[in-house]
CSV table of C-alpha atoms in Angstrom, one decimal:
chain,number,residue,atom,x,y,z
A,1,MET,CA,-98.7,-34.8,8.6
A,2,PRO,CA,-96.3,-37.5,7.7
A,3,VAL,CA,-97.3,-40.0,5.0
A,4,GLY,CA,-98.7,-43.2,6.5
A,5,THR,CA,-100.0,-41.5,9.7
A,6,GLN,CA,-103.8,-41.7,9.8
A,7,LYS,CA,-106.0,-39.3,11.7
A,8,ASP,CA,-109.8,-39.2,11.7
A,9,TYR,CA,-110.4,-35.5,10.8
A,10,TYR,CA,-114.1,-36.1,10.8
A,11,ALA,CA,-114.1,-37.3,14.4
A,12,THR,CA,-111.9,-34.3,15.4
A,13,LEU,CA,-114.5,-31.9,14.1
A,14,GLY,CA,-117.4,-34.1,15.3
A,15,VAL,CA,-119.1,-34.4,11.9
A,16,ASP,CA,-120.1,-37.2,9.6
A,17,ARG,CA,-118.0,-38.2,6.5
A,18,SER,CA,-120.9,-37.0,4.4
A,19,ALA,CA,-121.1,-33.6,6.1
A,20,LYS,CA,-121.6,-30.6,3.8
A,21,PRO,CA,-119.0,-27.7,3.8
A,22,GLU,CA,-121.4,-25.5,5.8
A,23,ALA,CA,-121.7,-28.1,8.6
A,24,ILE,CA,-117.9,-28.5,8.6
A,25,ARG,CA,-117.4,-24.7,8.8
A,26,LYS,CA,-119.9,-24.4,11.7
A,27,ALA,CA,-118.3,-27.3,13.6
A,28,TYR,CA,-114.9,-25.7,13.2
A,29,ARG,CA,-116.0,-22.3,14.4
A,30,ARG,CA,-117.7,-23.8,17.5
A,31,LEU,CA,-114.6,-25.8,18.4
A,32,ALA,CA,-112.2,-23.0,17.6
A,33,ARG,CA,-113.9,-20.7,20.0
A,34,ARG,CA,-113.8,-23.3,22.7
A,35,TYR,CA,-110.2,-24.3,22.4
A,36,HIS,CA,-108.5,-21.1,21.2
A,37,PRO,CA,-105.3,-20.4,23.1
A,38,ASP,CA,-106.5,-16.9,23.8
A,39,VAL,CA,-109.5,-18.4,25.7
A,40,ASN,CA,-107.4,-21.0,27.4
A,41,PRO,CA,-104.1,-19.2,28.3
A,42,GLY,CA,-101.4,-21.5,29.6
A,43,ASN,CA,-103.5,-24.6,28.8
A,44,LYS,CA,-101.3,-26.9,26.8
A,45,ALA,CA,-104.0,-29.5,26.2
A,46,ALA,CA,-106.3,-26.9,24.8
A,47,GLU,CA,-103.5,-25.6,22.6
A,48,GLU,CA,-102.8,-29.1,21.2
A,49,LYS,CA,-106.5,-29.6,20.6
A,50,PHE,CA,-106.8,-26.3,18.8
A,51,LYS,CA,-103.9,-27.4,16.5
A,52,GLU,CA,-105.7,-30.7,15.7
A,53,ILE,CA,-108.9,-28.8,14.9
A,54,GLN,CA,-107.0,-26.4,12.6
A,55,GLU,CA,-105.3,-29.3,10.9
A,56,ALA,CA,-108.6,-31.1,10.4
A,57,TYR,CA,-110.3,-28.0,9.0
A,58,ASP,CA,-107.5,-27.2,6.7
A,59,VAL,CA,-107.9,-30.5,5.0
A,60,LEU,CA,-111.7,-30.9,5.1
A,61,SER,CA,-112.5,-27.3,4.0
A,62,ASP,CA,-110.4,-27.7,0.8
A,63,GLU,CA,-112.2,-29.8,-1.8
A,64,LYS,CA,-109.1,-31.3,-3.4
A,65,LYS,CA,-107.4,-32.0,0.0
A,66,ARG,CA,-110.6,-33.6,1.3
A,67,GLN,CA,-110.9,-35.8,-1.9
A,68,ILE,CA,-107.4,-37.1,-1.4
A,69,TYR,CA,-108.1,-37.7,2.4
A,70,ASP,CA,-111.3,-39.6,1.7
A,71,GLN,CA,-109.6,-41.7,-0.9
A,72,TYR,CA,-106.4,-42.6,0.9
A,73,GLY,CA,-107.3,-42.1,4.6
A,74,PHE,CA,-104.6,-39.3,5.0
A,75,TYR,CA,-103.4,-36.1,3.5
A,76,SER,CA,-99.9,-34.8,3.2
A,77,ASP,CA,-98.5,-31.6,1.6
A,78,ASN,CA,-95.8,-33.8,0.2
A,79,LEU,CA,-98.3,-35.6,-2.0
A,80,PRO,CA,-98.3,-34.6,-5.7
A,81,PRO,CA,-101.3,-32.7,-7.1
A,82,GLY,CA,-102.9,-35.9,-8.4
A,83,GLY,CA,-102.7,-37.7,-5.1
A,84,TYR,CA,-100.7,-40.7,-3.9
A,85,GLY,CA,-98.6,-42.4,-6.6
A,86,GLN,CA,-99.5,-39.8,-9.3
A,87,PRO,CA,-97.1,-37.8,-11.5
A,88,THR,CA,-96.1,-34.3,-10.5
A,89,SER,CA,-96.7,-31.2,-12.6
A,90,ALA,CA,-93.3,-31.7,-14.2
A,91,GLY,CA,-94.4,-35.2,-15.4
A,92,GLY,CA,-92.0,-37.2,-13.2
A,93,PRO,CA,-92.6,-39.1,-10.0
A,94,ALA,CA,-93.1,-37.2,-6.7
A,95,PRO,CA,-89.8,-37.6,-4.7
A,96,GLY,CA,-90.2,-39.7,-1.6
A,97,VAL,CA,-93.9,-40.5,-2.3
A,98,ASP,CA,-94.4,-42.1,-5.7
A,99,PHE,CA,-93.6,-45.9,-5.5
A,100,SER,CA,-96.5,-47.0,-7.7
A,101,GLY,CA,-94.2,-48.2,-10.4
A,102,PHE,CA,-92.4,-50.7,-8.1
A,103,ASP,CA,-93.7,-54.2,-7.8
A,104,PHE,CA,-93.8,-54.9,-4.0
A,105,SER,CA,-95.4,-58.3,-4.5
A,106,ASP,CA,-91.9,-59.8,-4.9
A,107,PHE,CA,-91.5,-59.4,-1.1
A,108,THR,CA,-94.8,-60.9,-0.3
A,109,GLY,CA,-94.5,-64.0,-2.5
A,110,GLY,CA,-97.7,-63.1,-4.4
A,111,GLU,CA,-100.2,-60.4,-5.0
A,112,GLU,CA,-99.9,-57.3,-2.9
A,113,LYS,CA,-102.9,-56.9,-0.6
A,114,ALA,CA,-104.3,-53.8,1.0
A,115,GLY,CA,-102.8,-53.3,4.4
A,116,GLY,CA,-100.4,-56.3,3.9
A,117,PHE,CA,-96.6,-56.5,3.8
A,118,GLY,CA,-96.3,-54.9,0.4
A,119,SER,CA,-98.4,-52.0,1.5
A,120,SER,CA,-96.2,-51.5,4.5
A,121,PHE,CA,-93.2,-51.4,2.3
A,122,ARG,CA,-94.8,-48.6,0.3
A,123,ASP,CA,-95.5,-46.6,3.4
A,124,LEU,CA,-92.1,-47.3,4.8
A,125,PHE,CA,-90.4,-46.0,1.7
A,126,SER,CA,-92.6,-42.9,1.7
A,127,GLN,CA,-91.9,-42.1,5.3
A,128,PHE,CA,-88.1,-42.5,4.9
A,129,PHE,CA,-87.9,-40.2,1.9
A,130,SER,CA,-90.3,-37.7,3.3
A,131,ARG,CA,-88.2,-37.4,6.5
A,132,GLY,CA,-85.2,-36.8,4.3
A,133,ARG,CA,-86.8,-33.9,2.6
A,134,GLU,CA,-88.1,-32.4,5.8
A,135,ALA,CA,-84.6,-32.5,7.3
A,136,GLU,CA,-83.2,-30.8,4.2
A,137,GLU,CA,-85.8,-28.1,4.6
A,138,GLU,CA,-84.9,-27.7,8.2
A,139,HIS,CA,-81.2,-27.1,7.4
A,140,ALA,CA,-82.1,-24.8,4.5
A,141,GLY,CA,-81.9,-21.0,4.5
A,142,PRO,CA,-84.3,-18.4,6.1
A,143,GLN,CA,-87.9,-19.3,6.2
A,144,LYS,CA,-90.9,-17.0,6.8
A,145,GLY,CA,-92.9,-17.6,9.9
A,146,ARG,CA,-96.4,-19.2,10.0
A,147,ASP,CA,-99.5,-17.0,9.6
A,148,LEU,CA,-101.8,-16.9,12.6
A,149,GLU,CA,-105.6,-16.4,13.0
A,150,HIS,CA,-107.5,-14.6,15.7
A,151,HIS,CA,-111.3,-14.6,15.8
A,152,LEU,CA,-113.0,-11.3,16.6
A,153,HIS,CA,-116.7,-10.7,17.5
A,154,LEU,CA,-118.1,-7.4,16.1
A,155,GLY,CA,-121.4,-5.6,16.5
A,156,PHE,CA,-123.4,-4.9,13.3
A,157,TRP,CA,-122.6,-1.1,13.2
A,158,ASP,CA,-118.9,-1.6,14.0
A,159,ALA,CA,-118.7,-3.9,11.0
A,160,ILE,CA,-120.6,-1.5,8.7
A,161,ARG,CA,-118.7,1.7,9.8
A,162,GLY,CA,-115.3,0.2,10.7
A,163,THR,CA,-113.7,0.5,14.1
A,164,GLN,CA,-110.4,0.5,16.0
A,165,VAL,CA,-110.0,-2.4,18.4
A,166,ARG,CA,-107.3,-3.2,20.9
A,167,LEU,CA,-106.3,-6.9,20.8
A,168,THR,CA,-104.4,-9.1,23.2
A,169,VAL,CA,-103.0,-12.0,21.3
A,170,ALA,CA,-100.9,-14.9,22.7
A,171,ARG,CA,-98.4,-14.5,19.8
A,172,PRO,CA,-95.3,-16.6,19.3
A,173,SER,CA,-92.2,-14.5,19.4
A,174,ALA,CA,-88.5,-15.4,18.8
A,175,CYS,CA,-87.0,-17.2,21.6
A,176,PRO,CA,-84.6,-14.8,23.4
A,177,THR,CA,-82.2,-17.6,24.4
A,178,CYS,CA,-81.5,-18.8,20.8
A,179,ASN,CA,-82.7,-15.7,18.9
A,180,GLY,CA,-85.2,-17.8,17.1
A,181,THR,CA,-82.8,-20.3,15.6
A,182,GLY,CA,-84.0,-23.2,17.8
A,183,ARG,CA,-80.4,-24.2,18.3
A,184,ALA,CA,-78.2,-24.0,21.4
A,185,SER,CA,-74.9,-22.0,21.2
A,186,GLY,CA,-71.7,-23.8,20.8
A,187,PRO,CA,-70.1,-25.8,18.0
A,188,ALA,CA,-72.0,-28.4,15.9
A,189,VAL,CA,-71.4,-32.0,16.8
A,190,THR,CA,-71.1,-35.0,14.5
A,191,CYS,CA,-74.5,-36.4,13.7
A,192,PRO,CA,-74.9,-39.7,15.7
A,193,THR,CA,-77.3,-41.1,13.1
A,194,CYS,CA,-75.0,-41.1,10.1
A,195,GLY,CA,-71.6,-40.7,11.9
A,196,GLY,CA,-70.9,-37.5,9.9
A,197,THR,CA,-71.3,-39.0,6.4
A,198,GLY,CA,-74.6,-37.3,5.7
A,199,LYS,CA,-76.0,-40.7,4.5
A,200,ALA,CA,-78.1,-43.1,6.4
A,201,GLN,CA,-78.5,-46.8,5.6
A,202,ARG,CA,-81.9,-48.4,5.7
A,203,GLN,CA,-83.0,-52.0,5.2
A,204,ALA,CA,-86.5,-53.2,4.4
A,205,GLY,CA,-86.9,-56.9,4.0
A,206,ALA,CA,-84.4,-58.0,1.3
A,207,MET,CA,-83.6,-54.5,0.3
A,208,ARG,CA,-80.8,-52.3,1.5
A,209,PHE,CA,-80.5,-48.7,0.4
A,210,SER,CA,-78.8,-45.4,1.1
A,211,MET,CA,-80.6,-42.1,1.7
A,212,THR,CA,-80.0,-38.6,2.9
A,213,CYS,CA,-79.7,-38.6,6.6
A,214,PRO,CA,-83.1,-37.6,8.0
A,215,ASP,CA,-81.7,-36.1,11.2
A,216,CYS,CA,-79.0,-33.8,9.8
A,217,GLY,CA,-80.3,-33.2,6.2
A,218,GLY,CA,-77.1,-34.5,4.7
A,219,THR,CA,-74.7,-32.1,6.4
A,220,GLY,CA,-73.2,-34.7,8.8
A,221,LYS,CA,-73.4,-32.2,11.6
A,222,GLN,CA,-76.1,-31.4,14.2
A,223,GLN,CA,-76.6,-28.5,16.5
A,224,ARG,CA,-78.0,-29.1,19.9
A,225,ARG,CA,-81.6,-27.9,20.4
A,226,CYS,CA,-82.3,-24.9,22.5
A,227,SER,CA,-83.4,-26.0,25.9
A,228,ALA,CA,-85.6,-22.9,26.4
A,229,CYS,CA,-87.9,-23.4,23.4
A,230,GLY,CA,-87.3,-27.1,22.7
A,231,GLY,CA,-85.9,-26.4,19.3
A,232,THR,CA,-89.0,-24.6,18.0
A,233,GLY,CA,-87.3,-21.2,18.0
A,234,GLU,CA,-90.3,-19.5,19.5
A,235,VAL,CA,-92.1,-18.8,22.8
A,236,ARG,CA,-95.7,-17.7,23.2
A,237,ARG,CA,-96.3,-14.4,25.0
A,238,PRO,CA,-99.3,-12.1,25.2
A,239,GLU,CA,-99.0,-9.0,23.1
A,240,ASN,CA,-101.3,-5.9,23.0
A,241,PHE,CA,-101.7,-3.8,19.9
A,242,GLU,CA,-104.3,-1.7,18.0
A,243,VAL,CA,-105.9,-2.9,14.8
A,244,ARG,CA,-108.0,-0.9,12.4
A,245,ILE,CA,-111.1,-2.9,11.2
A,246,PRO,CA,-112.1,-1.4,7.8
A,247,PRO,CA,-115.8,-0.5,7.0
A,248,GLY,CA,-117.7,-3.3,5.3
A,249,VAL,CA,-116.3,-6.5,7.0
A,250,ASP,CA,-118.7,-9.4,7.3
A,251,THR,CA,-118.8,-12.8,9.0
A,252,GLY,CA,-115.8,-14.7,7.7
A,253,SER,CA,-113.9,-11.6,6.5
A,254,ARG,CA,-110.1,-11.8,7.0
A,255,VAL,CA,-108.2,-8.6,8.0
A,256,ARG,CA,-104.5,-8.9,7.5
A,257,VAL,CA,-102.1,-7.5,10.1
A,258,PRO,CA,-98.6,-7.7,8.6
A,259,GLY,CA,-95.7,-9.0,10.7
A,260,LYS,CA,-97.8,-10.2,13.6
A,261,GLY,CA,-97.6,-13.9,13.0
A,262,SER,CA,-95.1,-16.4,14.1
A,263,PRO,CA,-91.4,-15.5,13.9
A,264,GLY,CA,-89.4,-16.8,11.0
A,265,LEU,CA,-86.8,-19.5,11.1
A,266,ARG,CA,-83.1,-19.0,10.6
A,267,GLY,CA,-83.4,-15.3,10.2
A,268,GLY,CA,-86.6,-15.3,8.1
A,269,GLY,CA,-89.3,-12.6,8.5
A,270,PRO,CA,-92.4,-13.1,10.7
A,271,GLY,CA,-95.7,-14.3,9.3
A,272,ASP,CA,-98.9,-12.3,9.3
A,273,LEU,CA,-101.9,-12.3,11.6
A,274,TYR,CA,-105.3,-12.6,10.1
A,275,ILE,CA,-108.3,-11.3,12.1
A,276,VAL,CA,-111.3,-13.4,11.2
A,277,THR,CA,-114.5,-11.5,12.0
A,278,GLU,CA,-117.9,-12.7,13.2
A,279,VAL,CA,-120.6,-10.1,12.9
A,280,GLU,CA,-123.8,-9.9,15.0
A,281,SER,CA,-127.2,-9.8,13.2
A,282,HIS,CA,-129.5,-6.7,13.2
A,283,PRO,CA,-133.2,-6.7,14.2
A,284,LEU,CA,-134.2,-4.7,11.0
A,285,PHE,CA,-131.4,-5.1,8.4
A,286,GLU,CA,-130.4,-8.4,6.8
A,287,ARG,CA,-127.1,-8.4,5.1
A,288,LYS,CA,-126.2,-10.6,2.1
A,289,GLY,CA,-122.7,-9.7,0.8
A,290,ASP,CA,-122.6,-6.0,0.2
A,291,ASN,CA,-126.4,-5.6,-0.1
A,292,ILE,CA,-128.9,-4.8,2.7
A,293,TYR,CA,-132.4,-6.1,2.9
A,294,ILE,CA,-135.3,-4.8,4.9
A,295,LYS,CA,-139.1,-5.4,5.0
A,296,VAL,CA,-141.4,-2.4,5.1
A,297,PRO,CA,-145.2,-2.6,5.8
A,298,VAL,CA,-147.5,-0.4,3.6
A,299,THR,CA,-151.3,0.0,3.6
A,300,ILE,CA,-153.6,-1.3,0.9
A,301,THR,CA,-154.2,2.3,-0.2
A,302,GLU,CA,-150.5,3.1,-0.5
A,303,ALA,CA,-149.9,-0.1,-2.5
A,304,ALA,CA,-152.8,0.4,-4.8
A,305,LEU,CA,-152.6,4.2,-5.4
A,306,GLY,CA,-148.9,4.6,-4.9
A,307,ALA,CA,-147.2,6.7,-2.2
A,308,LYS,CA,-143.9,8.1,-0.9
A,309,VAL,CA,-142.9,6.4,2.4
A,310,GLU,CA,-139.9,6.8,4.7
A,311,VAL,CA,-137.7,3.8,5.2
A,312,PRO,CA,-134.7,3.2,7.5
A,313,THR,CA,-131.3,2.8,5.9
A,314,ILE,CA,-127.8,2.3,7.4
A,315,ASP,CA,-127.3,6.1,6.7
A,316,GLY,CA,-130.5,7.2,8.3
A,317,PRO,CA,-134.1,7.7,7.1
A,318,ALA,CA,-134.7,7.8,3.3
A,319,THR,CA,-137.8,8.3,1.1
A,320,ILE,CA,-138.8,5.7,-1.4
A,321,LYS,CA,-141.6,5.9,-4.0
A,322,ILE,CA,-144.1,3.1,-3.9
A,323,PRO,CA,-145.5,2.7,-7.5
A,324,PRO,CA,-149.3,2.3,-8.0
A,325,GLY,CA,-150.3,-1.4,-8.0
A,326,THR,CA,-147.3,-2.6,-6.0
A,327,GLN,CA,-147.8,-6.2,-4.8
A,328,SER,CA,-146.9,-7.6,-1.4
A,329,GLY,CA,-143.4,-9.2,-1.6
A,330,GLN,CA,-142.3,-6.9,-4.4
A,331,ARG,CA,-138.7,-5.5,-3.9
A,332,LEU,CA,-137.7,-1.9,-4.6
A,333,ARG,CA,-134.0,-0.9,-4.9
A,334,LEU,CA,-132.1,2.0,-3.2
A,335,ARG,CA,-128.9,2.1,-5.2
A,336,GLY,CA,-125.7,2.8,-3.2
A,337,LYS,CA,-127.4,2.4,0.2
A,338,GLY,CA,-125.9,-1.0,1.0
A,339,ALA,CA,-122.7,-1.9,2.9
A,340,PRO,CA,-119.2,-0.6,1.9
A,341,SER,CA,-117.3,-3.1,-0.3
A,342,LEU,CA,-113.9,-4.3,0.8
A,343,ARG,CA,-112.9,-4.9,-2.8
A,344,ALA,CA,-113.5,-1.4,-4.2
A,345,SER,CA,-114.5,2.1,-3.1
A,346,VAL,CA,-118.2,1.4,-3.9
A,347,ARG,CA,-121.2,0.3,-1.9
A,348,GLY,CA,-123.9,-2.3,-2.3
A,349,ASP,CA,-127.6,-1.6,-2.7
A,350,GLN,CA,-130.5,-1.7,-0.2
A,351,PHE,CA,-133.6,-3.7,-1.2
A,352,VAL,CA,-136.9,-2.8,0.3
A,353,GLU,CA,-139.4,-5.7,0.4
A,354,VAL,CA,-143.0,-4.3,0.5
A,355,GLN,CA,-145.4,-6.0,2.8
A,356,VAL,CA,-149.1,-5.0,2.2
A,357,VAL,CA,-151.0,-4.9,5.5
A,358,VAL,CA,-154.7,-5.7,5.4
A,359,PRO,CA,-156.7,-3.5,7.7
A,360,LYS,CA,-159.0,-4.8,10.4
A,361,VAL,CA,-162.6,-4.3,9.4
A,362,ALA,CA,-164.6,-3.1,12.5
A,363,ASP,CA,-167.6,-1.2,11.1
A,364,GLU,CA,-170.3,-1.6,8.4
A,365,ARG,CA,-169.2,1.5,6.4
A,366,THR,CA,-165.7,-0.1,5.8
A,367,LYS,CA,-167.3,-3.4,4.8
A,368,GLU,CA,-169.5,-1.6,2.3
A,369,ILE,CA,-166.6,0.2,0.8
A,370,LEU,CA,-164.7,-3.1,0.4
A,371,ARG,CA,-167.7,-4.8,-1.2
A,372,GLU,CA,-168.0,-1.9,-3.7
A,373,LEU,CA,-164.3,-2.3,-4.4
A,374,ALA,CA,-164.8,-6.0,-5.2
A,375,ARG,CA,-167.7,-5.1,-7.6
A,376,LEU,CA,-165.6,-2.6,-9.4
A,377,ASN,CA,-162.6,-5.0,-9.7
A,378,PRO,CA,-164.1,-8.5,-10.4
A,379,GLU,CA,-160.9,-10.1,-11.7
A,380,ASP,CA,-160.0,-13.4,-10.1
A,381,PRO,CA,-156.4,-13.4,-8.7
A,382,ARG,CA,-156.4,-17.2,-8.7
A,383,LYS,CA,-157.4,-17.8,-12.3
A,384,ASP,CA,-153.9,-19.0,-13.3
A,385,LEU,CA,-154.0,-21.7,-10.6
A,386,LYS,CA,-157.3,-23.0,-12.1
A,387,GLN,CA,-156.0,-23.1,-15.6
A,388,ARG,CA,-152.9,-25.2,-14.6
A,389,SER,CA,-154.8,-27.6,-12.3
């Protein structure tokens, strides 16, 4: 995004400026599924909308980028780490961006005002120098292609055990007409902007200055753009391939598929494809990271006297020991019975939450036994509440 161009990223994602990261993430996922090119093949409007959503989420999901955007109304990768008008990591000014040391009020006849003539001078300078750097990058050497994302919906068991999936991805590939260069064949022509000098003259108010030509990057020559791809060097085509999803992926996991991203520029290698997984929930098991949680009912007798009960796990039934005096809500651990970890060859744990079930009293004999139990155990379970009130 060029410096000076303002976009309302919050409106793009349909969230408030005070939205929490979780709300921003949910809005992004909902819109990404709706406008993803794979869901809307051949729909240019949906493709452009998806790019806008990606751009907005890239900034608002990053705490530092969002802070800069909230402060200045825009974000650019050309900004130095400290933001607009701040020193770079090397201690000097950020080329093409930092004009904070220049007094623009000389051109306004007084104090520089926000949004006034002095401010427009600052934006004008920034855009000129930013364009020059972009053009230099465009005429530089090989550049690796962009990474791509593809969202994949998985069932609970496929995520736990791993699976092999066949994907159809509308993947950019190198333009066959220009072999990915984005340039038409034939000799380069003299750059019409600088007349072959590699320098462009700019005038802003009373100032006149020379800069690297933003259209040829200082080479003085221009190659005509490829008519087949419009100069992008790539065309989008559906591609089918098999992908192995490893055991243990969860919602938000990213599975890297090397070399399946956008093609590189000027002979550079392709980017990578990242499969972003979204996993269905399970009616019994709840997953939190690599751990599995389940609620298991037990009788009053089992909780009071202790027992061995069978509980379901992702590996099948397992036996767990209920200690005497176990309370409702108490959690017991089955080590190594959780989900496989993507970071190491280990597994999480399964936690069994005990839920004591009170029986329905339907006869006098049962009532008498419970009254006798109350006489034998007269302690008040609410005594701590009385002491604190």
